[in-house]
Coordinates of C-alpha atoms (C1' of nucleotides) in Angstrom, one line a residue:
Chain A
M1094 CA 0.0 0.0 0.0
N1095 CA 1.3 3.4 -0.9
E1096 CA 1.1 6.0 1.8
E1097 CA -1.8 8.4 1.2
S1098 CA -0.9 11.9 0.3
K1099 CA -2.4 14.5 2.5
A1100 CA -2.8 17.1 -0.2
P1101 CA -6.5 17.8 -0.9
V1102 CA -7.8 16.2 -4.0
S1103 CA -10.2 17.7 -6.5
F1104 CA -13.8 16.7 -6.6
I1105 CA -13.1 14.6 -9.7
E1106 CA -10.3 12.7 -8.1
Q1107 CA -12.5 12.1 -5.1
F1108 CA -15.1 10.6 -7.5
I1109 CA -12.5 8.4 -8.9
I1110 CA -11.3 7.3 -5.5
D1111 CA -14.9 6.5 -4.5
D1112 CA -15.6 4.6 -7.7
I1113 CA -12.5 2.5 -7.2
R1114 CA -13.5 1.8 -3.6
E1115 CA -17.0 0.8 -4.6
G1116 CA -15.5 -1.4 -7.3
K1117 CA -17.3 0.2 -10.2
N1118 CA -16.2 -1.1 -13.5
D1119 CA -14.1 -3.6 -11.7
G1120 CA -12.2 -0.8 -10.1
R1121 CA -10.6 0.2 -13.4
V1122 CA -9.5 3.7 -14.3
H1123 CA -9.4 4.4 -18.0
T1124 CA -9.6 8.0 -19.4
R1125 CA -9.2 9.6 -22.8
F1126 CA -8.1 12.9 -24.2
P1127 CA -10.3 13.7 -27.2
P1128 CA -9.1 16.6 -29.2
E1129 CA -10.8 17.7 -32.4
P1130 CA -8.1 18.1 -35.1
N1131 CA -9.1 21.5 -36.1
G1132 CA -6.5 23.7 -34.5
Y1133 CA -3.5 23.8 -32.2
L1134 CA -3.6 22.9 -28.6
H1135 CA -3.5 25.7 -26.1
I1136 CA -2.8 25.8 -22.4
G1137 CA -6.5 25.2 -21.7
H1138 CA -6.1 21.8 -23.4
A1139 CA -3.0 21.2 -21.2
K1140 CA -5.3 21.4 -18.2
A1141 CA -7.5 18.6 -19.7
I1142 CA -4.4 16.6 -20.7
C1143 CA -2.9 16.8 -17.3
L1144 CA -6.2 15.6 -15.8
D1145 CA -6.8 12.8 -18.2
F1146 CA -3.3 11.4 -18.3
G1147 CA -2.6 12.4 -14.7
M1148 CA -5.5 10.5 -13.2
A1149 CA -4.8 7.4 -15.2
E1150 CA -1.2 7.5 -14.2
K1151 CA -1.9 8.1 -10.5
Y1152 CA -4.5 5.3 -10.3
G1153 CA -2.8 2.7 -12.3
G1154 CA -5.0 3.1 -15.3
K1155 CA -4.6 4.1 -18.9
C1156 CA -5.4 7.1 -21.0
N1157 CA -6.3 6.9 -24.7
L1158 CA -5.6 9.6 -27.3
R1159 CA -8.7 9.8 -29.4
F1160 CA -9.1 12.3 -32.2
D1161 CA -12.7 13.5 -32.4
D1162 CA -13.0 13.6 -36.1
T1163 CA -16.7 13.4 -36.8
N1164 CA -16.8 16.5 -39.0
P1165 CA -14.7 16.2 -42.2
V1166 CA -15.7 19.8 -43.2
K1167 CA -13.7 21.3 -40.3
E1168 CA -10.9 18.9 -39.6
E1169 CA -7.5 18.6 -41.2
V1170 CA -4.6 16.1 -40.9
E1171 CA -2.1 18.9 -40.4
Y1172 CA -3.3 19.4 -36.9
I1173 CA -2.9 15.8 -35.9
D1174 CA 0.9 15.8 -35.8
S1175 CA 1.1 19.0 -33.8
I1176 CA -1.4 17.7 -31.3
K1177 CA 0.6 14.6 -30.8
E1178 CA 3.9 16.5 -30.5
D1179 CA 2.4 18.8 -27.9
I1180 CA 1.1 16.0 -25.7
H1181 CA 4.5 14.3 -25.8
W1182 CA 6.2 17.6 -25.1
L1183 CA 4.1 17.8 -21.9
G1184 CA 5.5 14.4 -21.0
F1185 CA 2.5 12.1 -21.6
D1186 CA 2.2 9.0 -23.7
W1187 CA -0.7 7.0 -25.0
E1188 CA 1.5 4.1 -26.0
N1189 CA -0.3 2.3 -28.9
R1190 CA -3.7 3.7 -28.0
E1191 CA -4.1 6.3 -30.7
F1192 CA -7.7 6.2 -31.8
Y1193 CA -10.1 8.1 -34.0
A1194 CA -13.8 8.5 -33.7
S1195 CA -13.8 7.6 -37.3
D1196 CA -12.5 4.1 -36.4
Y1197 CA -15.9 3.5 -35.0
F1198 CA -18.0 4.8 -37.9
G1199 CA -19.1 1.3 -38.8
K1200 CA -20.2 0.4 -35.2
L1201 CA -21.9 3.7 -34.8
F1202 CA -23.8 3.2 -38.1
E1203 CA -24.9 -0.2 -36.9
F1204 CA -26.0 1.2 -33.6
A1205 CA -28.0 3.9 -35.4
V1206 CA -29.7 1.1 -37.5
D1207 CA -30.4 -0.7 -34.3
L1208 CA -32.1 2.4 -32.8
I1209 CA -34.2 2.8 -35.9
K1210 CA -35.3 -0.8 -35.7
R1211 CA -36.2 -0.4 -32.1
G1212 CA -38.3 2.7 -32.9
L1213 CA -35.9 5.0 -31.1
A1214 CA -34.7 6.9 -34.1
Y1215 CA -36.2 8.2 -37.3
V1216 CA -35.3 10.0 -40.5
D1217 CA -36.6 13.5 -40.7
D1218 CA -37.1 15.0 -44.2
Q1219 CA -37.5 18.6 -43.0
P1220 CA -35.0 21.4 -43.6
A1221 CA -32.8 22.7 -40.8
D1222 CA -34.8 25.9 -40.1
I1223 CA -38.1 24.0 -39.6
I1224 CA -36.5 21.5 -37.3
S1225 CA -35.0 24.3 -35.4
T1226 CA -38.3 26.1 -34.9
Q1227 CA -40.1 22.9 -34.0
K1228 CA -37.6 22.4 -31.2
G1229 CA -39.2 25.3 -29.3
T1230 CA -37.2 27.4 -26.9
P1231 CA -35.8 26.7 -23.5
T1232 CA -39.0 28.1 -22.0
R1233 CA -41.4 26.5 -24.5
P1234 CA -41.7 22.8 -25.4
G1235 CA -41.1 21.6 -28.9
Q1236 CA -43.5 20.1 -31.4
A1237 CA -43.2 16.7 -33.0
S1238 CA -41.9 16.4 -36.5
P1239 CA -44.5 15.0 -38.9
Y1240 CA -42.0 12.3 -39.6
R1241 CA -41.6 11.3 -36.0
E1242 CA -44.0 8.3 -36.3
R1243 CA -42.8 7.2 -39.7
P1244 CA -42.4 3.4 -39.8
A1245 CA -39.1 1.9 -38.9
E1246 CA -38.7 0.2 -42.3
E1247 CA -39.1 3.5 -44.1
S1248 CA -36.6 5.3 -41.9
L1249 CA -34.2 2.4 -42.4
D1250 CA -34.5 2.5 -46.1
L1251 CA -34.0 6.2 -46.2
F1252 CA -31.0 6.1 -43.8
Y1253 CA -29.3 3.5 -46.0
R1254 CA -30.0 5.7 -49.1
M1255 CA -28.7 8.8 -47.3
N1256 CA -25.4 6.9 -46.9
E1257 CA -25.4 5.9 -50.5
G1258 CA -25.3 9.5 -51.4
E1259 CA -28.7 9.6 -52.9
F1260 CA -29.8 12.7 -51.1
E1261 CA -28.4 16.2 -50.9
E1262 CA -26.6 17.5 -47.9
G1263 CA -29.2 19.0 -45.5
S1264 CA -32.1 17.3 -47.1
R1265 CA -32.6 14.7 -44.4
V1266 CA -31.2 13.8 -41.0
L1267 CA -31.5 11.0 -38.5
R1268 CA -32.9 11.9 -35.1
A1269 CA -33.1 10.1 -31.9
K1270 CA -36.7 9.8 -30.6
I1271 CA -36.6 11.0 -27.0
D1272 CA -38.8 13.8 -25.7
M1273 CA -39.8 16.9 -27.6
A1274 CA -41.1 18.4 -24.3
S1275 CA -37.9 17.9 -22.3
P1276 CA -36.8 20.9 -20.4
N1277 CA -33.3 20.0 -21.7
M1278 CA -33.1 21.1 -25.3
H1279 CA -30.6 18.3 -26.0
M1280 CA -33.2 15.7 -25.4
R1281 CA -35.7 17.1 -27.9
D1282 CA -35.1 14.5 -30.5
P1283 CA -31.5 15.4 -31.2
I1284 CA -30.0 15.1 -34.6
I1285 CA -27.6 12.2 -34.6
Y1286 CA -26.6 11.8 -38.2
R1287 CA -26.3 14.3 -41.0
I1288 CA -25.4 14.0 -44.7
L1289 CA -21.9 15.4 -45.5
K1290 CA -20.3 14.8 -48.9
T1291 CA -16.9 16.3 -48.1
P1292 CA -14.3 13.5 -48.1
H1293 CA -13.0 12.5 -44.7
H1294 CA -9.3 12.7 -44.0
R1295 CA -9.2 9.1 -42.9
T1296 CA -12.2 7.3 -44.3
G1297 CA -12.2 9.1 -47.7
D1298 CA -15.7 8.8 -49.3
T1299 CA -16.7 5.6 -47.6
W1300 CA -19.4 7.5 -45.7
K1301 CA -22.0 10.0 -46.8
V1302 CA -23.5 10.3 -43.4
Y1303 CA -21.6 11.3 -40.3
P1304 CA -22.5 11.1 -36.6
M1305 CA -22.9 14.2 -34.5
Y1306 CA -20.7 14.7 -31.5
D1307 CA -23.3 13.5 -29.0
F1308 CA -23.9 10.4 -31.0
A1309 CA -20.2 9.6 -31.1
H1310 CA -18.5 10.6 -27.9
G1311 CA -20.2 8.5 -25.3
Q1312 CA -20.4 5.5 -27.6
C1313 CA -16.7 5.8 -28.4
D1314 CA -16.0 5.9 -24.7
Y1315 CA -18.1 2.8 -24.3
F1316 CA -16.3 1.0 -27.1
E1317 CA -12.9 1.8 -25.6
G1318 CA -13.9 0.8 -22.1
I1319 CA -13.4 4.3 -20.8
T1320 CA -14.5 4.6 -17.1
H1321 CA -14.2 8.4 -16.5
S1322 CA -15.0 10.7 -19.4
L1323 CA -13.7 14.1 -18.2
C1324 CA -14.8 17.2 -20.1
T1325 CA -15.5 20.9 -19.6
L1326 CA -18.5 22.4 -18.0
E1327 CA -20.4 23.3 -21.1
F1328 CA -21.1 19.6 -21.7
E1329 CA -22.8 19.2 -18.4
I1330 CA -26.2 19.6 -20.1
H1331 CA -25.3 16.9 -22.6
R1332 CA -24.9 14.4 -19.8
P1333 CA -28.5 13.1 -19.8
L1334 CA -28.1 12.4 -23.6
Y1335 CA -24.7 10.8 -23.0
D1336 CA -26.3 8.5 -20.4
W1337 CA -29.4 7.8 -22.5
L1338 CA -27.3 6.7 -25.5
V1339 CA -25.0 4.6 -23.4
Y1340 CA -28.0 3.0 -21.8
Q1341 CA -29.4 2.0 -25.2
L1342 CA -26.0 0.6 -26.1
K1343 CA -25.0 -1.3 -23.0
T1344 CA -24.8 -5.0 -22.8
S1345 CA -23.4 -5.3 -19.3
D1346 CA -23.0 -3.4 -16.1
Y1347 CA -20.0 -1.5 -17.4
R1348 CA -20.7 2.2 -17.7
P1349 CA -18.5 5.2 -18.6
R1350 CA -19.2 8.2 -16.4
Q1351 CA -19.0 11.8 -17.7
I1352 CA -17.7 14.4 -15.2
E1353 CA -17.3 18.0 -16.0
F1354 CA -14.8 20.6 -14.7
N1355 CA -14.1 24.2 -15.3
R1356 CA -12.1 25.3 -18.3
L1357 CA -8.9 27.3 -17.9
N1358 CA -9.2 31.0 -18.5
L1359 CA -6.3 33.3 -18.2
N1360 CA -6.5 37.1 -18.0
Y1361 CA -5.0 39.3 -20.7
T1362 CA -5.4 36.6 -23.3
I1363 CA -8.0 34.7 -25.2
M1364 CA -8.5 30.9 -25.4
S1365 CA -11.0 30.5 -28.2
K1366 CA -9.6 28.4 -31.0
R1367 CA -11.6 30.4 -33.5
K1368 CA -10.2 33.7 -32.3
L1369 CA -6.7 32.4 -32.1
L1370 CA -7.1 31.3 -35.7
E1371 CA -8.2 34.8 -36.6
L1372 CA -5.2 36.3 -35.0
V1373 CA -3.0 34.0 -37.1
R1374 CA -4.9 34.6 -40.3
E1375 CA -5.1 38.3 -39.9
G1376 CA -1.4 38.6 -39.1
S1377 CA -1.8 40.0 -35.6
V1378 CA 0.7 37.4 -34.5
N1379 CA 3.4 35.5 -36.5
G1380 CA 1.7 32.1 -36.6
W1381 CA 0.4 29.6 -34.1
D1382 CA 3.7 29.4 -32.4
D1383 CA 4.2 33.1 -31.9
P1384 CA 5.6 33.4 -28.4
R1385 CA 2.7 35.7 -27.4
M1386 CA 0.1 33.0 -28.1
P1387 CA -1.4 30.8 -25.3
T1388 CA -0.8 27.8 -27.6
L1389 CA 1.5 25.1 -26.3
C1390 CA 3.8 25.6 -29.3
G1391 CA 3.8 29.4 -28.6
L1392 CA 4.6 28.9 -24.9
R1393 CA 7.3 26.4 -25.9
R1394 CA 8.9 28.9 -28.2
R1395 CA 8.5 31.6 -25.6
G1396 CA 10.7 29.5 -23.3
Y1397 CA 8.1 27.9 -21.0
T1398 CA 9.0 24.4 -19.8
P1399 CA 6.5 21.5 -19.6
E1400 CA 7.2 21.3 -15.9
S1401 CA 6.2 24.9 -15.4
I1402 CA 3.0 24.4 -17.2
K1403 CA 2.2 21.3 -15.2
K1404 CA 3.1 23.2 -12.0
F1405 CA 0.7 26.0 -12.9
I1406 CA -2.1 23.7 -13.7
D1407 CA -1.5 21.9 -10.4
L1408 CA -1.8 25.3 -8.7
I1409 CA -5.1 26.3 -10.2
G1410 CA -6.9 23.1 -9.6
Y1411 CA -10.2 21.7 -10.9
T1412 CA -13.6 22.9 -9.8
K1413 CA -16.9 23.8 -11.2
V1414 CA -16.5 27.5 -10.7
E1415 CA -15.9 29.5 -13.9
A1416 CA -12.6 31.1 -12.9
I1417 CA -10.3 33.6 -14.5
N1418 CA -6.7 32.9 -13.6
D1419 CA -4.1 35.5 -13.1
V1420 CA -1.1 35.3 -15.6
S1421 CA 1.1 36.2 -12.7
L1422 CA 0.6 32.7 -11.4
L1423 CA 1.8 31.3 -14.7
E1424 CA 4.8 33.6 -14.6
H1425 CA 5.6 32.6 -11.1
A1426 CA 5.6 28.9 -12.2
I1427 CA 8.1 29.5 -15.0
R1428 CA 10.3 31.7 -12.8
D1429 CA 10.3 29.1 -10.1
D1430 CA 11.3 26.4 -12.5
L1431 CA 13.9 28.3 -14.4
N1432 CA 15.5 29.7 -11.3
L1433 CA 16.8 26.3 -10.5
R1434 CA 17.9 25.2 -13.9
A1435 CA 18.7 28.2 -16.1
P1436 CA 22.4 29.1 -16.3
R1437 CA 23.1 32.8 -15.5
V1438 CA 24.8 34.8 -18.1
F1439 CA 25.5 38.5 -18.8
G1440 CA 23.5 40.2 -21.5
V1441 CA 23.3 43.9 -22.0
L1442 CA 20.1 44.8 -23.8
D1443 CA 20.6 48.5 -24.2
P1444 CA 24.3 49.0 -24.1
V1445 CA 26.3 52.1 -23.3
K1446 CA 30.1 52.0 -23.4
L1447 CA 32.1 52.3 -20.2
I1448 CA 35.9 52.8 -20.3
I1449 CA 38.1 52.0 -17.3
T1450 CA 40.8 54.5 -17.6
N1451 CA 43.3 53.0 -15.3
Y1452 CA 43.0 49.4 -16.6
P1453 CA 45.7 48.4 -19.1
E1454 CA 44.4 48.7 -22.6
A1455 CA 45.8 45.5 -23.9
K1456 CA 45.0 43.5 -20.9
V1457 CA 42.3 40.8 -20.8
E1458 CA 41.4 38.8 -17.7
E1459 CA 39.3 35.7 -17.6
M1460 CA 36.8 36.1 -14.7
D1461 CA 35.5 32.9 -13.2
I1462 CA 31.8 33.2 -12.6
D1463 CA 29.2 30.8 -11.2
N1464 CA 26.7 29.4 -13.7
N1465 CA 24.0 29.2 -11.1
P1466 CA 24.3 30.3 -7.4
E1467 CA 21.2 28.2 -6.7
D1468 CA 23.1 25.1 -7.9
P1469 CA 26.9 24.9 -7.4
G1470 CA 26.7 21.6 -9.4
M1471 CA 26.3 23.7 -12.5
G1472 CA 29.9 24.8 -12.3
S1473 CA 31.4 28.1 -13.5
R1474 CA 32.6 29.7 -16.7
K1475 CA 35.3 32.1 -17.8
V1476 CA 34.1 35.6 -18.8
P1477 CA 36.6 37.9 -20.4
F1478 CA 37.1 41.3 -18.9
S1479 CA 38.9 44.3 -20.4
N1480 CA 39.1 48.1 -20.2
E1481 CA 36.2 48.7 -22.4
I1482 CA 32.9 47.2 -21.5
Y1483 CA 29.2 47.7 -22.0
I1484 CA 26.7 48.2 -19.3
E1485 CA 23.0 48.8 -19.3
R1486 CA 22.0 52.3 -20.2
D1487 CA 19.6 52.1 -17.3
D1488 CA 22.4 51.5 -14.9
F1489 CA 23.8 55.0 -15.2
M1490 CA 22.2 58.2 -14.3
E1491 CA 23.7 61.7 -14.5
D1492 CA 21.3 63.0 -11.8
P1493 CA 20.3 60.0 -9.7
P1494 CA 17.1 60.1 -7.6
H1495 CA 17.2 59.1 -4.0
K1496 CA 17.8 55.4 -3.4
Y1497 CA 19.3 54.8 -6.8
F1498 CA 22.0 52.2 -6.1
R1499 CA 23.6 52.1 -9.5
L1500 CA 26.3 54.1 -11.2
S1501 CA 26.4 57.9 -11.2
P1502 CA 29.1 60.5 -11.2
G1503 CA 31.4 60.0 -8.2
T1504 CA 29.7 56.8 -7.0
E1505 CA 31.0 53.3 -6.8
V1506 CA 29.5 50.1 -8.0
R1507 CA 30.6 46.4 -8.2
L1508 CA 30.9 44.8 -11.6
K1509 CA 29.5 41.4 -11.0
G1510 CA 32.3 38.8 -10.8
A1511 CA 35.0 41.5 -11.4
Y1512 CA 36.0 44.8 -9.8
I1513 CA 34.6 47.7 -8.0
I1514 CA 34.6 50.8 -10.2
K1515 CA 34.1 54.5 -9.6
C1516 CA 32.5 56.9 -12.1
E1517 CA 34.9 59.8 -12.8
S1518 CA 33.2 61.4 -15.7
F1519 CA 31.1 60.9 -18.8
K1520 CA 30.5 62.1 -22.3
K1521 CA 27.1 63.3 -23.3
N1522 CA 25.7 64.2 -26.8
E1523 CA 24.4 67.6 -26.1
G1524 CA 22.0 67.5 -29.1
S1525 CA 20.2 64.3 -28.1
G1526 CA 21.0 64.3 -24.4
L1527 CA 22.2 60.7 -24.8
I1528 CA 25.1 59.4 -22.7
E1529 CA 27.8 58.3 -25.1
E1530 CA 30.6 57.1 -22.9
I1531 CA 31.2 56.7 -19.2
Y1532 CA 34.7 56.9 -17.7
C1533 CA 35.6 55.1 -14.6
T1534 CA 38.6 53.9 -12.5
Y1535 CA 38.7 50.5 -11.0
D1536 CA 40.2 49.3 -7.7
P1537 CA 42.6 46.5 -8.5
A1538 CA 42.4 45.1 -5.0
S1539 CA 38.6 44.7 -5.3
R1540 CA 38.6 41.7 -7.7
S1541 CA 36.0 39.2 -6.7
G1542 CA 37.5 36.6 -4.4
G1543 CA 40.5 38.9 -3.8
E1544 CA 41.9 40.5 -0.6
A1545 CA 39.7 43.6 -0.6
A1546 CA 36.8 41.9 -2.2
G1547 CA 34.8 42.1 1.0
R1548 CA 34.2 45.9 0.6
K1549 CA 30.6 46.7 0.3
V1550 CA 29.0 48.8 -2.4
K1551 CA 25.3 49.3 -2.9
G1552 CA 25.0 48.2 -6.4
T1553 CA 26.1 45.4 -8.6
L1554 CA 26.0 45.6 -12.4
H1555 CA 26.2 43.1 -15.2
W1556 CA 28.6 43.9 -18.0
V1557 CA 30.1 42.6 -21.2
S1558 CA 33.6 43.2 -22.5
A1559 CA 33.2 45.3 -25.6
Q1560 CA 35.9 43.5 -27.7
H1561 CA 34.5 40.1 -26.8
A1562 CA 30.8 40.8 -27.0
V1563 CA 28.6 38.9 -29.4
N1564 CA 25.8 40.8 -31.0
A1565 CA 22.2 39.6 -30.8
E1566 CA 18.6 40.5 -31.5
V1567 CA 16.4 40.3 -28.4
R1568 CA 12.6 40.1 -28.6
L1569 CA 10.8 41.4 -25.7
Y1570 CA 7.4 40.0 -25.3
D1571 CA 4.6 41.3 -23.2
R1572 CA 0.9 40.4 -22.8
L1573 CA -0.9 40.1 -26.1
F1574 CA -3.9 42.2 -24.8
D1575 CA -4.0 45.2 -22.6
H1576 CA -7.4 44.3 -21.2
E1577 CA -7.9 41.7 -18.6
D1578 CA -10.8 40.1 -20.4
P1579 CA -10.5 41.0 -24.1
A1580 CA -13.1 38.5 -25.3
G1581 CA -15.7 39.3 -22.6
Q1582 CA -16.5 42.9 -23.7
K1583 CA -20.0 43.0 -25.2
E1584 CA -19.6 46.4 -26.9
D1585 CA -16.0 45.9 -28.1
D1586 CA -14.4 43.4 -30.4
Y1587 CA -11.4 41.7 -28.7
R1588 CA -9.1 43.0 -31.4
K1589 CA -9.6 46.4 -30.0
F1590 CA -7.6 45.4 -27.0
L1591 CA -4.5 44.0 -28.8
N1592 CA -1.5 45.4 -26.9
P1593 CA 0.5 47.5 -29.4
D1594 CA 3.6 46.9 -27.3
S1595 CA 3.3 43.2 -27.1
L1596 CA 6.5 42.8 -29.1
K1597 CA 9.6 45.0 -28.9
I1598 CA 12.5 44.0 -31.0
L1599 CA 15.9 45.1 -29.8
K1600 CA 18.9 45.0 -32.1
G1601 CA 22.5 45.4 -31.2
C1602 CA 22.2 43.8 -27.8
M1603 CA 25.6 42.8 -26.4
L1604 CA 26.0 39.4 -24.9
E1605 CA 28.9 37.5 -23.2
P1606 CA 30.8 35.4 -25.7
S1607 CA 29.7 32.0 -24.2
L1608 CA 26.3 32.7 -25.8
A1609 CA 27.6 32.5 -29.3
S1610 CA 27.0 28.8 -29.3
A1611 CA 23.5 28.9 -27.9
K1612 CA 21.1 26.6 -29.7
P1613 CA 17.4 27.2 -30.3
S1614 CA 15.4 26.6 -27.1
D1615 CA 18.4 26.9 -24.8
K1616 CA 17.3 28.8 -21.7
F1617 CA 19.2 31.3 -19.7
Q1618 CA 18.8 33.9 -17.0
F1619 CA 20.3 37.2 -18.2
Q1620 CA 21.3 38.3 -14.9
R1621 CA 19.3 41.1 -13.3
V1622 CA 17.1 41.2 -16.4
G1623 CA 15.0 38.1 -16.9
Y1624 CA 14.8 34.6 -18.4
F1625 CA 15.5 34.3 -22.1
C1626 CA 15.6 31.4 -24.6
A1627 CA 17.2 31.2 -28.0
D1628 CA 14.6 31.5 -30.6
L1629 CA 13.9 29.0 -33.5
D1630 CA 15.2 31.7 -35.8
S1631 CA 18.5 31.9 -33.9
K1632 CA 21.7 30.9 -35.8
P1633 CA 25.4 31.2 -35.1
G1634 CA 26.3 34.7 -36.1
S1635 CA 22.8 36.0 -36.0
L1636 CA 21.6 35.2 -32.5
V1637 CA 18.0 35.8 -31.5
F1638 CA 16.6 35.5 -28.0
N1639 CA 13.1 35.7 -26.7
R1640 CA 12.3 37.0 -23.3
T1641 CA 10.3 34.3 -21.5
V1642 CA 9.6 36.4 -18.5
S1643 CA 11.3 39.3 -16.7
L1644 CA 12.7 39.0 -13.3
K1645 CA 10.8 40.8 -10.6
D1646 CA 12.0 44.3 -10.4
T1647 CA 11.4 46.3 -7.2
W1648 CA 13.3 49.3 -8.5
A1649 CA 11.0 49.5 -11.5
K1650 CA 8.1 49.2 -9.2
M1651 CA 9.4 52.0 -6.9
R1652 CA 9.5 54.4 -9.8
K1653 CA 5.9 54.0 -10.7
Chain B
rU1393 C1' -39.5 34.7 -16.9
rG1394 C1' -38.0 26.9 -18.3
rC1395 C1' -33.9 23.7 -17.1
rU1396 C1' -28.8 22.7 -15.4
rC1397 C1' -24.5 24.4 -12.8
rC1398 C1' -22.0 27.8 -9.7
rG1399 C1' -21.3 32.0 -5.6
rU1400 C1' -15.2 31.5 0.4
rA1401 C1' -9.5 37.7 1.1
rG1402 C1' -7.5 41.3 -5.3
rU1403 C1' -6.9 36.2 -8.0
rG1404 C1' -7.1 30.8 -7.8
rU1405 C1' -8.0 27.0 -4.5
rA1406 C1' -8.6 24.4 1.0
rA1407 C1' -11.5 23.6 5.1
rU1408 C1' -12.5 14.3 4.6
rU1409 C1' -18.6 12.4 9.7
rG1410 C1' -21.2 20.5 11.2
rG1411 C1' -16.1 22.6 15.8
rC1412 C1' -12.0 29.6 16.3
rA1413 C1' -11.9 30.0 7.7
rA1414 C1' -6.2 27.7 5.7
rC1415 C1' -2.7 27.7 1.5
rA1416 C1' -0.5 29.7 -3.1
rC1417 C1' 0.0 33.9 -6.3
rG1418 C1' -0.3 39.1 -5.9
rU1419 C1' 0.3 43.5 -2.5
rC1420 C1' 3.1 45.9 1.6
rU1421 C1' 7.1 45.9 5.4
rG1422 C1' 11.9 44.3 7.2
rA1423 C1' 16.5 41.3 6.9
rC1424 C1' 20.2 39.5 3.9
rU1425 C1' 22.8 39.4 -0.7
rC1426 C1' 28.7 40.3 -5.6
rU1427 C1' 21.5 39.4 -9.4
rG1428 C1' 17.4 46.0 -6.2
rG1429 C1' 15.4 40.6 -9.3
rA1430 C1' 17.4 34.8 -5.3
rU1431 C1' 16.3 33.7 -0.3
rC1432 C1' 14.3 34.4 4.6
rA1433 C1' 11.0 36.7 8.2
rG1434 C1' 6.6 39.3 8.9
rA1435 C1' 2.0 42.2 7.8
rA1436 C1' -2.4 43.7 5.7
rG1437 C1' -6.6 41.7 3.5
rA1438 C1' -12.6 37.6 3.7
rG1439 C1' -16.1 36.3 8.5
rU1440 C1' -17.8 32.6 3.5
rC1441 C1' -23.9 36.5 -1.9
rU1442 C1' -28.5 37.9 1.2
rA1443 C1' -32.5 36.6 4.7
rG1444 C1' -34.6 33.1 7.6
rG1445 C1' -34.5 28.0 9.7
rU1446 C1' -32.3 23.4 12.2
rU1447 C1' -28.3 23.0 16.0
rC1448 C1' -24.7 24.1 22.0
rG1449 C1' -22.3 25.3 17.4
rA1450 C1' -23.4 26.3 10.0
rG1451 C1' -18.8 28.0 4.7
rC1452 C1' -20.7 22.9 5.1
rC1453 C1' -27.7 20.8 6.3
rC1454 C1' -33.0 23.0 5.0
rU1455 C1' -36.1 27.1 2.7
rA1456 C1' -36.7 31.5 0.0
rG1457 C1' -34.4 35.2 -2.6
rC1458 C1' -30.2 37.7 -5.2
rG1459 C1' -26.1 37.4 -8.6
rG1460 C1' -23.3 34.9 -12.5
rA1461 C1' -22.6 31.1 -16.3
rG1462 C1' -24.5 27.5 -19.7
rC1463 C1' -28.5 25.4 -22.8
rA1464 C1' -32.7 26.7 -28.5
rA1465 C1' -25.3 24.6 -34.5
rC1466 C1' -27.3 19.3 -39.7
rC1467 C1' -20.1 22.4 -34.4
rA1468 C1' -17.2 20.0 -30.8

RNA sequence: UGCUCCGUAGUGUAAUUGGCAACACGUCUGACUCUGGAUCAGAAGAGUCUAGGUUCGAGCCCUAGCGGAGCAACCA
């Protein structure tokens, strides 16, 4: 027996625990993740993936990957590979259980035939708008279709002919015969099969009729032996239909159970696949994997790790409350993760030249600097130091305000891993007001690790030797929208809230030479600045880094 | 004016058979630091949507309201 964890479990996990204890379905746990291949996975899907695969893993069960491909008009093969890649990236595996709803088209068709024979389904010859108005409204019961009592043999004949391609799309549908007066709209003789002549990406033109979601999902669960069918809240109202269909299908005591949880919402972004597609098509972002996108490929390119995403999802939990999560929690999760594993490096984003006037011009020293103070095991590296260096423009002020700990005329500051320097003078372009060069002297005895190294100074700066620096482009990403809930504004289109400053491209950034060999997706902490990762576009000689997330900055906060 | 679901600090979650409302993020202090950003310590912040009821005792149970979300695609 494993020792029980004391952490509280979600209501879903509690259901699973109870079901196991009661011996339901022989105590099996078998879940499924059922994406529709019509777009890229986003962090909201990650929440479902972590639950589906996570519960199976934790309770010794299995989780199937099942593509929900019942609508050939909307679905494309191109998405299938990206979906599989993203799930694997998160660290989950479905082994050989890669299924498709279309695998079951034959069995589903047979089941439909069976329902017709049992008088539980009928072909309706009416057009969509008539069927729709006959359905009534949530407050008013529906009316029976004139075809509702049509003989089974007639429906059967028509259904077969529908599938032969004899009838036009939209001319006839197959409906379950349930209850036109049900307070639940989904029980008012739902359409279960429609005619579609678009070829299917897997079954080609074998079929001319395709099952609707409601007629496929629960039955597929049943065919696969799924025990816990976990989905989002909006399917709650479908559950009676799910149960009704499974009841008609069942041949034993085994029953899959649908449980609904809240979807993931994040502030300052949108999660709708349709809108994300619009952003891509309209060029508001540079593709599905734009680092500003909440897609898994976007987050990956941005520098997020799978561990950080799982941690975040773990933190927000599963409930039935429609919640809007704060991005700062996501940012906390990635900082927390990268803090332990990202090597520290020096990168000057907005360089200004600093000349150490008493340091020999031709001299170069190799400074030994820790790769990660959080983890001595990560070792150290040599960083060249010389008389001309770059520091951050922000790190010098001609007229510093109170509590400014950085460099200004007459003050001292520590160059991280090197010497203490004192600003003696500076050169300013009188036209632009821009500082062009800063002149300092250094204290040779203050070298890190040296005899007088213990001397305290208020500030420590990062720096890069000018002659050794490698040039790079740095992309500063910020939230995609400047409104907390861009999609929730009734009056305004979400596009109105696109943040014009969501991407700032910096050229001519100066990085320490060790970064010259950085490979795409390598992650670093640019000390005092933030976490960065080499972009897919990065190549030796033309380096590109993405800012994943900035470090917390109390100075910046003080200035507000 | 139907049905279903949901209302706990700013945000997200806890509070296993009713027992002084807890944790994380965020915010604010302070300490420490060769990352102002790590870390550590501490603080503020809800009396659990409202009103009744049951009970010695209710966030948990009951009733009635109020508020929010979802449901009327040949989408999933």
